[in-house]
Structure formats: C-alpha cells, structure tokens
Amino acid sequence: MSNFRHVVLFRWAEGTTTGQAEEVASRLSALAGVIPEVGSLSIGTDAGVNPGNFDFVVVGDFASKDDYVAYRDHPAHRAVIDEFIKPILAERAAIQYEHGA
Amino acid sequence: MSNFRHVVLFRWAEGTTTGQAEEVASRLSALAGVIPEVGSLSIGTDAGVNPGNFDFVVVGDFASKDDYVAYRDHPAHRAVIDEFIKPILAERAAIQYEHGA
C-alpha cells in the first residue's frame, strides 16, 4: 500500500536528556492521529550495537509523495520540529524514496 | 515478525556515476538470497523532493539483533562494502533500533 518512504536520522546535542528525546518521540507519534496523510511512523532510538551511530530515527510510510509533503508541511509537524527537535539537534540526515510494495 | 531494523544512509562522492550507484543497489539486493538471516532489505535512491538529502538508503529488517549482526559481519556483505561502497562513499549515517510489530 504505502510506497513513499521518508527516513530521517537525528544526532542530539551534548547534554540532551532522555526526557527531551522521549518528548520528541511522543510528540511525533501523536502526529499519526492528527495528520490523515500519514500512513505509519516508525520511531526508534539507537540500540547501541555500533559506535558512531545517530541517536534517533523516524521512518514514515506514505501512500504517495504528495501525502509525504502534506506531512512535511503540516503545522502540527512544523511545531514539533521547531519546539522540540531544533533545540536539541546536532546533526540531521534524511532521504525520501519510492518503496516497492 | 521482523523487529530489529538497520537503517543506513549514504552520500556519494562527487563524480559518482549512476552506474556505480546502481551496482551498489544490485549487489546489496543480492545479499538477501545469500545471507539467510536477512529478513528484508529495502533499498532506494533519493526522490529529489528536498535539498540537502543523502543519496542512497538501505532499510534492513531482521528477526533479531543477532540476525542483524550476522548480516553486518557476513563476508559477502563486507565484500560489497569494501569493493563497491567505500570507493564512492563521501558520508554515512546509520542507526539500528527495535522496531515494534
């Protein structure tokens, strides 16, 4: 069904607390209930298997590129970025791609 | 079923050809048939929606952390990394995480 995937990795700034990272996870998870274009959001924190990894990941599956863009630009999403992610963000890596069924 | 996810993003060096990137995709895709611990590998190239993105992504789903580590360390996987990825790699971002059912 969903065939457009958004992947973003975050590395948090030094001094970021577990509570701050959990707040981001909680706020992003809530978006699935607010933005109808979201197919699914898989959110996780690094398992600690390999050194040098990023800290936090979001994999979002959408039915189309347009649905992803609706999520990207939705005010509720922008608010989470501005209020909870940017204040603790050190580094970001992202990609979107067509995802075979 | 699969509940341990590996996500890696690559940015290719300047001058990397489409053919070289396609070779990486082809070689990685073939690993699913060679390494029994692989649940699934979703491989993609950036859709060009946003500036500043990475170029290439692999999302691997595994039944367990141990299965991921078996893939990570498998000689056939290391050979793809050494022979096809490292020669064109500019930047890498990775994470592994527990992925809810």
CSV table of C-alpha atoms in Angstrom, one decimal, chain B residues 4-98:
chain,number,residue,atom,x,y,z
B,4,PHE,CA,15.2,-5.3,14.6
B,5,ARG,CA,15.8,-2.6,12.0
B,6,HIS,CA,19.0,-1.3,10.5
B,7,VAL,CA,18.9,2.0,8.6
B,8,VAL,CA,21.9,3.4,6.7
B,9,LEU,CA,22.1,6.5,4.5
B,10,PHE,CA,25.0,7.1,2.1
B,11,ARG,CA,26.1,10.3,0.4
B,12,TRP,CA,28.2,9.5,-2.7
B,13,ALA,CA,31.4,11.3,-3.6
B,14,GLU,CA,31.4,13.9,-6.3
B,15,GLY,CA,31.8,12.2,-9.7
B,16,THR,CA,30.0,9.0,-8.7
B,17,THR,CA,28.1,7.7,-11.7
B,18,THR,CA,24.6,6.3,-11.8
B,19,GLY,CA,26.1,3.0,-12.9
B,20,GLN,CA,28.2,2.8,-9.7
B,21,ALA,CA,25.2,3.6,-7.5
B,22,GLU,CA,23.1,1.0,-9.4
B,23,GLU,CA,25.9,-1.5,-8.9
B,24,VAL,CA,25.7,-1.0,-5.1
B,25,ALA,CA,21.9,-1.5,-5.2
B,26,SER,CA,22.2,-4.6,-7.2
B,27,ARG,CA,25.0,-6.1,-5.1
B,28,LEU,CA,23.2,-5.3,-1.8
B,29,SER,CA,19.9,-6.7,-3.1
B,30,ALA,CA,21.6,-10.0,-4.0
B,31,LEU,CA,22.6,-10.4,-0.3
B,32,ALA,CA,19.0,-11.2,0.7
B,33,GLY,CA,19.5,-14.5,-1.3
B,34,VAL,CA,22.9,-15.3,0.2
B,35,ILE,CA,22.6,-14.4,3.9
B,36,PRO,CA,19.7,-16.4,5.5
B,37,GLU,CA,19.5,-14.1,8.5
B,38,VAL,CA,18.2,-11.2,6.3
B,39,GLY,CA,14.5,-10.6,6.7
B,40,SER,CA,14.2,-8.0,4.1
B,41,LEU,CA,16.3,-5.2,2.5
B,42,SER,CA,14.6,-2.1,1.2
B,43,ILE,CA,17.0,-0.1,-1.0
B,44,GLY,CA,16.3,3.2,-2.5
B,45,THR,CA,17.7,6.4,-4.1
B,46,ASP,CA,16.7,9.9,-3.1
B,47,ALA,CA,13.5,11.0,-4.7
B,48,GLY,CA,14.7,14.6,-5.1
B,49,VAL,CA,11.9,16.2,-3.1
B,50,ASN,CA,14.1,18.0,-0.5
B,51,PRO,CA,17.6,19.7,-0.9
B,52,GLY,CA,20.5,18.5,1.3
B,53,ASN,CA,19.4,14.9,1.4
B,54,PHE,CA,21.6,11.9,1.3
B,55,ASP,CA,21.7,9.9,-1.9
B,56,PHE,CA,21.1,6.2,-1.1
B,57,VAL,CA,19.3,4.3,1.7
B,58,VAL,CA,19.1,0.8,3.0
B,59,VAL,CA,16.4,-0.3,5.5
B,60,GLY,CA,17.0,-3.8,6.6
B,61,ASP,CA,14.5,-5.7,8.8
B,62,PHE,CA,15.7,-8.7,10.9
B,63,ALA,CA,14.1,-11.0,13.3
B,64,SER,CA,16.6,-10.2,16.0
B,65,LYS,CA,19.7,-8.2,16.8
B,66,ASP,CA,21.8,-11.3,16.3
B,67,ASP,CA,20.4,-11.8,12.8
B,68,TYR,CA,21.4,-8.2,12.0
B,69,VAL,CA,24.9,-8.8,13.4
B,70,ALA,CA,25.2,-11.9,11.2
B,71,TYR,CA,24.4,-9.8,8.2
B,72,ARG,CA,26.7,-6.9,9.2
B,73,ASP,CA,29.7,-9.3,9.6
B,74,HIS,CA,28.9,-11.7,6.7
B,75,PRO,CA,31.8,-11.9,4.2
B,76,ALA,CA,29.5,-11.3,1.3
B,77,HIS,CA,28.3,-8.1,2.8
B,78,ARG,CA,31.8,-6.9,3.8
B,79,ALA,CA,32.9,-7.6,0.2
B,80,VAL,CA,30.1,-5.3,-1.2
B,81,ILE,CA,31.2,-2.6,1.3
B,82,ASP,CA,34.8,-2.8,0.5
B,83,GLU,CA,34.6,-3.2,-3.2
B,84,PHE,CA,31.6,-1.1,-4.2
B,85,ILE,CA,30.6,1.2,-1.4
B,86,LYS,CA,33.8,2.5,0.1
B,87,PRO,CA,35.3,3.6,-3.2
B,88,ILE,CA,32.4,6.1,-3.8
B,89,LEU,CA,31.4,6.9,-0.2
B,90,ALA,CA,31.5,10.6,1.0
B,91,GLU,CA,29.3,10.3,4.1
B,92,ARG,CA,27.5,7.7,6.0
B,93,ALA,CA,24.7,7.9,8.7
B,94,ALA,CA,23.4,4.8,10.4
B,95,ILE,CA,21.2,3.6,13.3
B,96,GLN,CA,19.7,0.3,14.4
B,97,TYR,CA,16.6,0.1,16.5
B,98,GLU,CA,14.0,-2.2,18.0
